[in-house]
Coordinates of C-alpha atoms and ligand atoms in Angstrom, one line a residue:
M2 CA 100.5 31.4 44.1
T3 CA 98.1 30.3 47.3
F4 CA 99.2 27.5 48.2
D5 CA 96.1 25.8 50.2
Y6 CA 96.8 23.2 52.9
D7 CA 94.3 20.6 54.4
P8 CA 95.4 19.2 57.8
Q9 CA 93.7 16.0 57.3
N10 CA 95.8 14.9 54.5
I11 CA 96.8 10.7 55.3
F12 CA 100.4 12.7 55.9
A13 CA 99.6 15.5 58.5
R14 CA 98.1 12.5 60.0
I15 CA 101.1 10.4 59.7
L16 CA 103.2 13.5 61.3
R17 CA 100.4 13.9 64.1
G18 CA 100.9 9.6 65.0
E19 CA 97.6 9.0 64.4
I20 CA 97.8 6.8 61.4
P21 CA 101.8 3.8 61.9
N22 CA 104.6 4.4 59.4
K23 CA 107.3 2.3 59.2
T24 CA 110.5 5.6 59.4
V25 CA 113.7 5.5 58.1
Y26 CA 115.2 8.9 59.7
E27 CA 113.4 11.6 61.5
N28 CA 114.8 14.8 62.4
D29 CA 113.5 17.6 63.8
H30 CA 111.7 18.8 59.9
A31 CA 111.6 15.8 58.4
L32 CA 110.2 11.8 58.5
A33 CA 111.3 9.8 56.1
F34 CA 109.4 6.1 56.5
H35 CA 108.8 3.7 53.2
D36 CA 105.9 3.9 50.9
I37 CA 103.2 1.3 51.1
A38 CA 103.2 0.5 48.2
P39 CA 106.6 0.2 46.9
Q40 CA 107.2 0.7 42.9
A41 CA 110.9 -0.6 43.5
P42 CA 113.2 -2.4 46.1
V43 CA 114.5 0.8 48.0
H44 CA 111.4 3.2 47.8
V45 CA 110.6 5.9 51.0
L46 CA 109.5 8.8 50.8
I47 CA 110.8 12.4 52.8
I48 CA 108.3 15.1 54.2
P49 CA 108.7 18.1 55.8
K50 CA 106.6 18.6 59.0
G51 CA 105.8 21.7 58.3
A52 CA 102.0 22.0 55.9
Y53 CA 103.9 22.6 53.3
V54 CA 101.4 21.1 49.6
S55 CA 103.9 20.7 47.5
F56 CA 107.9 21.3 46.1
D57 CA 107.4 25.1 45.0
H58 CA 105.1 25.7 48.1
F59 CA 108.5 24.5 50.9
A60 CA 111.0 25.8 48.0
R61 CA 109.2 28.6 48.1
D62 CA 108.0 29.3 52.0
A63 CA 109.9 27.3 54.4
S64 CA 113.1 28.4 56.5
A65 CA 116.3 28.4 56.2
E66 CA 116.7 25.4 59.2
E67 CA 113.8 23.2 57.6
Q68 CA 115.3 23.4 54.1
A69 CA 118.1 22.9 55.5
G70 CA 117.1 19.3 58.0
F71 CA 115.2 18.1 55.1
M72 CA 118.3 18.1 52.8
L73 CA 119.8 16.2 55.8
A74 CA 117.0 13.7 55.4
V75 CA 117.5 13.0 51.6
A76 CA 121.1 12.2 52.5
E77 CA 120.8 10.0 55.4
V78 CA 117.9 8.5 53.9
C79 CA 120.2 7.5 50.7
R80 CA 123.4 6.3 53.1
I81 CA 120.6 4.4 55.3
A82 CA 119.3 2.8 51.9
G83 CA 122.4 1.7 50.4
V84 CA 121.8 3.5 47.0
E85 CA 124.9 3.8 46.3
D86 CA 124.4 2.2 42.5
G87 CA 121.9 5.7 42.1
F88 CA 118.5 6.3 42.5
R89 CA 115.5 8.5 41.1
A90 CA 113.7 11.0 43.9
I91 CA 110.8 12.7 42.5
A92 CA 108.4 15.4 43.8
N93 CA 104.9 14.7 41.9
T94 CA 103.0 18.1 41.9
R95 CA 99.3 18.6 41.1
K96 CA 97.7 17.6 38.1
H97 CA 99.9 17.7 36.0
G98 CA 102.2 16.3 38.8
V99 CA 99.6 13.6 39.8
Q100 CA 100.2 14.1 43.0
D101 CA 97.9 11.9 45.3
V102 CA 98.4 13.3 48.3
P103 CA 98.4 17.3 49.2
H104 CA 101.8 17.7 51.7
F105 CA 105.1 17.4 50.0
H106 CA 107.0 14.6 49.6
L107 CA 110.0 13.5 47.6
H108 CA 110.1 9.5 46.8
I109 CA 113.4 7.6 46.7
L110 CA 113.3 5.3 44.4
G111 CA 116.6 2.8 43.7
G112 CA 117.6 -0.9 44.2
R113 CA 117.1 -1.2 40.2
V114 CA 117.6 0.0 36.9
L115 CA 115.2 2.6 36.9
G116 CA 114.3 2.0 32.8
P117 CA 113.0 5.9 31.1
M118 CA 111.8 8.9 33.4
L119 CA 108.6 9.2 31.8
P120 CA 106.4 6.7 29.6
R121 CA 106.8 7.2 26.0
G122 CA 103.9 7.7 23.2
Ligands
AMP182 P1 102.2 11.0 44.7 O1 101.3 9.9 43.7 O2 103.2 11.8 44.7 O3 100.7 12.0 45.6 O4 102.4 9.3 45.9 C1 101.8 9.4 47.5 C2 102.6 7.9 48.1 O5 102.5 7.8 48.8 C3 102.6 6.6 46.7 O6 103.2 6.1 46.7 C4 100.9 5.8 47.8 O7 101.9 4.8 48.4 C5 101.9 5.9 49.3 N1 101.0 6.4 50.2 C6 100.2 6.5 50.7 N2 100.0 6.5 51.8 C7 100.9 6.4 52.2 C8 100.6 5.3 54.1 N3 99.3 5.8 55.3 N4 102.0 4.7 54.0 C9 103.3 5.0 53.4 N5 102.8 5.5 51.6 C10 101.3 6.3 51.8

């Protein structure tokens, strides 16, 4: 599988500082910011700073340091967002996953009971 990264995608532009974001947390390898169209009281996106298209691309090719930095960001976002009662982590991927932005991002959703994992029917 080859992964072609588009450096003009909106999250790449956020990482370059060309588009503002509401930062929740940042470290050397990851940035977390509020989703612009929140679907729950807590809706934070966590992205790696490296050029990875998708979760499987990141899992395959990111270094151990990048992966550790990303996972630390997940922990810090959950702590900062106060999702003690639970949350959902979603990584929409390519066509079947209905991924809109082709830079790997993990949605952290919480702050209410989220209902079924997928619409039924
Ligand atoms: P996905 O369908 O998983 O690719 O989701 C992309 C997400 O990015 C959506 O939830 C959008 O609301 C969100 N989004 C798009 N542009 C921005 C932006 N400039 N700042 C924050 N979130 C954004």
